[in-house]
Every structure is written in structure tokens, then in C-alpha cells.
XYZ file of C-alpha atoms in Angstrom:
233
model
C 131.020 48.973 107.287
C 129.433 45.518 107.064
C 126.690 43.868 105.011
C 123.163 42.968 106.117
C 121.531 39.626 105.348
C 117.833 40.595 105.223
C 115.860 43.824 104.714
C 112.391 42.294 105.090
C 112.209 43.238 108.764
C 112.545 46.933 107.900
C 109.607 47.210 105.498
C 107.079 49.910 106.466
C 104.024 51.450 104.740
C 104.880 54.094 102.157
C 108.519 53.022 101.934
C 110.332 52.085 98.751
C 110.842 48.659 100.335
C 107.107 47.988 100.757
C 106.450 47.108 97.114
C 109.562 45.012 96.594
C 109.344 41.203 96.352
C 111.593 39.106 98.563
C 114.196 38.465 95.868
C 114.596 42.207 95.231
C 114.926 42.855 98.968
C 117.554 40.130 99.182
C 119.470 41.620 96.253
C 119.459 45.081 97.850
C 120.630 43.595 101.129
C 123.569 41.947 99.432
C 124.654 45.115 97.616
C 124.427 47.408 100.657
C 126.832 48.110 103.504
C 125.865 49.043 107.061
C 127.100 52.290 108.578
C 126.822 53.629 112.140
C 125.956 57.260 112.925
C 126.299 58.861 116.345
C 123.762 61.413 117.579
C 124.347 64.756 115.845
C 126.410 63.212 113.036
C 125.781 64.665 109.569
C 125.106 62.010 106.932
C 125.302 64.485 104.066
C 124.822 68.188 103.352
C 123.143 70.174 100.619
C 125.465 70.275 97.619
C 127.179 66.944 98.355
C 127.436 64.418 95.533
C 124.469 62.053 95.377
C 126.266 58.768 94.858
C 124.145 56.498 97.102
C 120.792 56.041 98.783
C 120.353 54.862 102.361
C 117.859 52.677 104.217
C 117.394 53.524 107.890
C 117.777 50.398 110.031
C 117.538 52.032 113.463
C 117.285 55.495 114.988
C 115.885 58.738 113.569
C 117.314 61.369 111.232
C 116.092 64.838 110.334
C 116.108 66.357 106.870
C 116.705 70.125 107.001
C 117.043 73.162 104.771
C 118.496 76.532 105.756
C 117.567 80.039 104.695
C 120.187 82.569 103.605
C 120.075 83.988 107.137
C 120.780 80.544 108.597
C 117.315 79.692 109.920
C 116.613 75.955 109.856
C 113.419 74.351 108.559
C 112.988 70.647 109.327
C 111.545 69.114 106.161
C 111.122 65.584 107.434
C 111.915 63.208 110.277
C 112.899 59.755 109.079
C 112.273 56.460 110.876
C 113.576 52.879 110.567
C 112.465 51.478 107.211
C 112.498 54.866 105.487
C 114.695 55.408 102.440
C 116.495 58.661 101.684
C 118.596 60.012 98.859
C 116.694 58.295 96.033
C 116.522 61.305 93.723
C 120.217 62.186 93.781
C 121.132 58.505 93.583
C 119.163 58.230 90.336
C 120.076 61.439 88.522
C 123.556 61.850 89.994
C 122.778 65.403 91.056
C 123.700 67.173 94.270
C 121.949 66.638 97.589
C 119.148 69.146 98.098
C 119.082 69.150 101.923
C 121.088 68.336 105.044
C 120.502 65.054 106.901
C 121.566 64.736 110.555
C 121.105 61.904 113.078
C 118.724 62.850 115.891
C 119.960 59.819 117.848
C 122.361 56.940 117.344
C 121.493 55.383 113.983
C 122.360 52.490 111.741
C 121.820 52.781 107.996
C 122.314 50.600 104.946
C 124.198 52.414 102.169
C 123.505 51.311 98.579
C 125.723 52.829 95.898
C 124.350 54.572 92.812
C 125.974 52.070 90.446
C 124.055 49.228 92.121
C 120.808 51.225 91.995
C 121.182 51.942 88.268
C 122.005 48.296 87.598
C 118.829 47.206 89.385
C 116.737 49.746 87.473
C 117.962 48.182 84.237
C 117.433 44.558 85.285
C 114.561 44.567 87.818
C 111.235 45.996 86.602
C 109.566 45.514 89.996
C 112.298 47.546 91.656
C 111.894 50.292 89.030
C 108.123 50.412 89.650
C 108.569 50.468 93.440
C 111.064 53.304 93.162
C 108.648 55.247 90.935
C 105.859 54.803 93.502
C 108.131 55.925 96.333
C 109.138 59.067 94.452
C 105.480 59.857 93.685
C 104.632 59.505 97.385
C 107.502 61.806 98.290
C 106.119 64.405 95.870
C 102.620 64.097 97.362
C 103.997 64.437 100.894
C 105.922 67.548 99.877
C 102.729 69.009 98.408
C 100.808 68.287 101.633
C 103.575 69.855 103.705
C 103.605 72.972 101.517
C 99.820 73.253 101.755
C 99.993 73.152 105.564
C 102.165 76.294 105.601
C 99.076 78.299 104.590
C 97.285 77.316 107.810
C 97.280 79.421 110.963
C 100.012 78.413 113.397
C 97.857 76.245 115.683
C 96.381 74.208 112.841
C 99.853 73.987 111.306
C 101.101 72.304 114.485
C 98.122 69.933 114.501
C 98.788 68.980 110.863
C 102.493 68.478 111.595
C 101.715 66.172 114.523
C 99.367 64.089 112.405
C 102.043 63.750 109.710
C 104.554 62.643 112.329
C 102.083 60.111 113.678
C 101.616 58.670 110.196
C 105.386 58.446 109.703
C 106.006 56.982 113.147
C 103.302 54.294 113.122
C 103.811 51.307 110.827
C 100.191 50.163 111.217
C 97.762 53.014 111.898
C 94.734 51.858 113.876
C 91.483 53.714 113.173
C 90.329 52.886 116.704
C 93.456 54.311 118.324
C 92.800 57.434 120.400
C 96.281 58.269 121.723
C 99.896 58.241 120.562
C 103.348 59.445 121.611
C 106.168 61.051 119.625
C 109.729 61.348 120.897
C 110.746 64.825 119.734
C 112.181 67.964 121.299
C 110.413 71.316 120.965
C 113.134 72.895 118.836
C 112.922 70.157 116.201
C 109.111 70.172 116.267
C 109.018 73.957 115.866
C 111.319 73.805 112.848
C 109.289 70.939 111.385
C 106.073 72.955 111.723
C 107.788 76.102 110.421
C 107.362 78.111 113.633
C 109.467 79.801 116.255
C 109.841 77.833 119.456
C 107.927 80.492 121.423
C 104.957 80.223 119.047
C 105.060 76.435 119.264
C 105.113 76.615 123.052
C 101.977 78.779 123.039
C 100.192 76.318 120.755
C 101.185 73.305 122.864
C 99.905 75.056 125.987
C 96.634 75.659 124.159
C 96.415 71.974 123.260
C 97.246 71.034 126.847
C 94.482 73.267 128.221
C 92.077 71.493 125.868
C 93.207 68.157 127.321
C 94.525 67.025 123.947
C 98.260 66.749 124.627
C 101.178 67.141 127.019
C 104.893 67.544 126.288
C 107.357 66.334 128.904
C 110.914 65.029 128.932
C 111.227 65.110 125.145
C 108.049 63.099 124.553
C 104.850 64.603 123.155
C 101.791 62.681 124.340
C 98.553 63.069 122.370
C 95.456 62.058 124.326
C 92.759 62.739 121.725
C 93.567 62.001 118.077
C 90.022 62.775 116.916
C 90.191 66.235 118.507
C 93.530 66.866 116.795
C 92.169 65.757 113.403
C 89.053 67.917 113.762
C 91.162 70.892 114.858
C 93.543 70.529 111.900
C 90.580 70.624 109.500
C 88.688 73.414 111.244
C 88.443 76.889 109.753
C 87.992 78.803 113.000
């Protein structure tokens, strides 16, 4: 593993890094070590010791939980600039989910001892971390709320969440977007079977709102998707 000189290029909205001043970013950069992950590599599993947090520098990772019967639910899909493992890195508890690379990734690993030292000496870092944890709680609440929707609106809500995560600078005038994701991962993220997801995507395609091909989901009408997600029909 090697160090990184600057984290400022990885700042994204909603990330722990967003609210950090340059000197705090520089300090984190100096204390972290880069690590490479190949596609399909497990970063950590539920129950592992939480002795570090990680900043994603490139690639995508999925956060998953499994039922007793072994069924996977994708809790989140993480992008460059996202931070994971904050909670366990703070309280020293076990990991609460599995994290696996969806593609080749590079991450910056920051050890728990360095995190605790910064919490004691850097008030701006402590505040930024508090904000990031609050956002994570709100996102979890939104995700839980979406599970009460019918399956089609659940897919629409999941796609809008992915768009928000995937786009560093959401444009209110934007009418289209693309997400690189396979149907199995999307189904598990939306909490559906793949067959149910396929039926919903065909419905969206017939409406002229989307098309899924070669691992890329293309949305042609964001306003339609937003209206559909909020509809009660």
C-alpha cells in the first residue's frame, strides 16, 4: 500500500470529505494508505473488526446484507469520494454488512487510531463526521420507507437514489442520465427478485422512460420517473 498526497479531488456532495477544510483533508491524506481491490474482492464482511474507515478513490463497491436463508439485499452502492466504515471505526465495534468491489477499485485506508486522534484534536473534522453520520441515518430512513411502496415505485425510488449518489452536481434542468449497473445488483438494491425487476423495467421501457442494455440503464425522462415514484396509483 502507498500514501496519497491530496484528497481534495475526491470531494463529493454528502460525503464526509465535503465539509472538511484543506488542512484537514491534507492531514487525512498523510495518515492514509492506498489499497487496490480487484473486481469481486471482499473488502470486509459482517462481523469483522472495525479498525479503519476507507475513502473510495476509484471504482464502485456494494454494501450488502444477507438473510438467514442466504438472500442478498444490496444496501448501498458506493462511488469515488464516498466514505465507508465510519461507525465501526469510531466505536470499535464489528462491521454490520459485507462490502464487495463491483469493479476494480482503489481506496484510501485510514486506521481507527488516526481517526480517534483527529476527533480529539480537530473540531472541524469531528463536526464533519457528525454530519456524515446524520446523513447516513437519513438515507437509511429513506431507503426503509421505500420498501413500503409497490414494486414499480420502489424501483423508481431506487433509481433516483442511485442518480443522486452517482452525480456529483445534480442539474435541475437535466432530463436524462445513465447508471452502470447489472440487473441482479439493481434488483437486490431495490429489494426485488430479478424477474419482478425485469417486468418493471419493461413497463418503464414501454412508457419511453428507460432502457437497459449491456449493463447500462439509460433513463430518458427524469421528470416522469420522479412523478411515478411519488404517485399513489
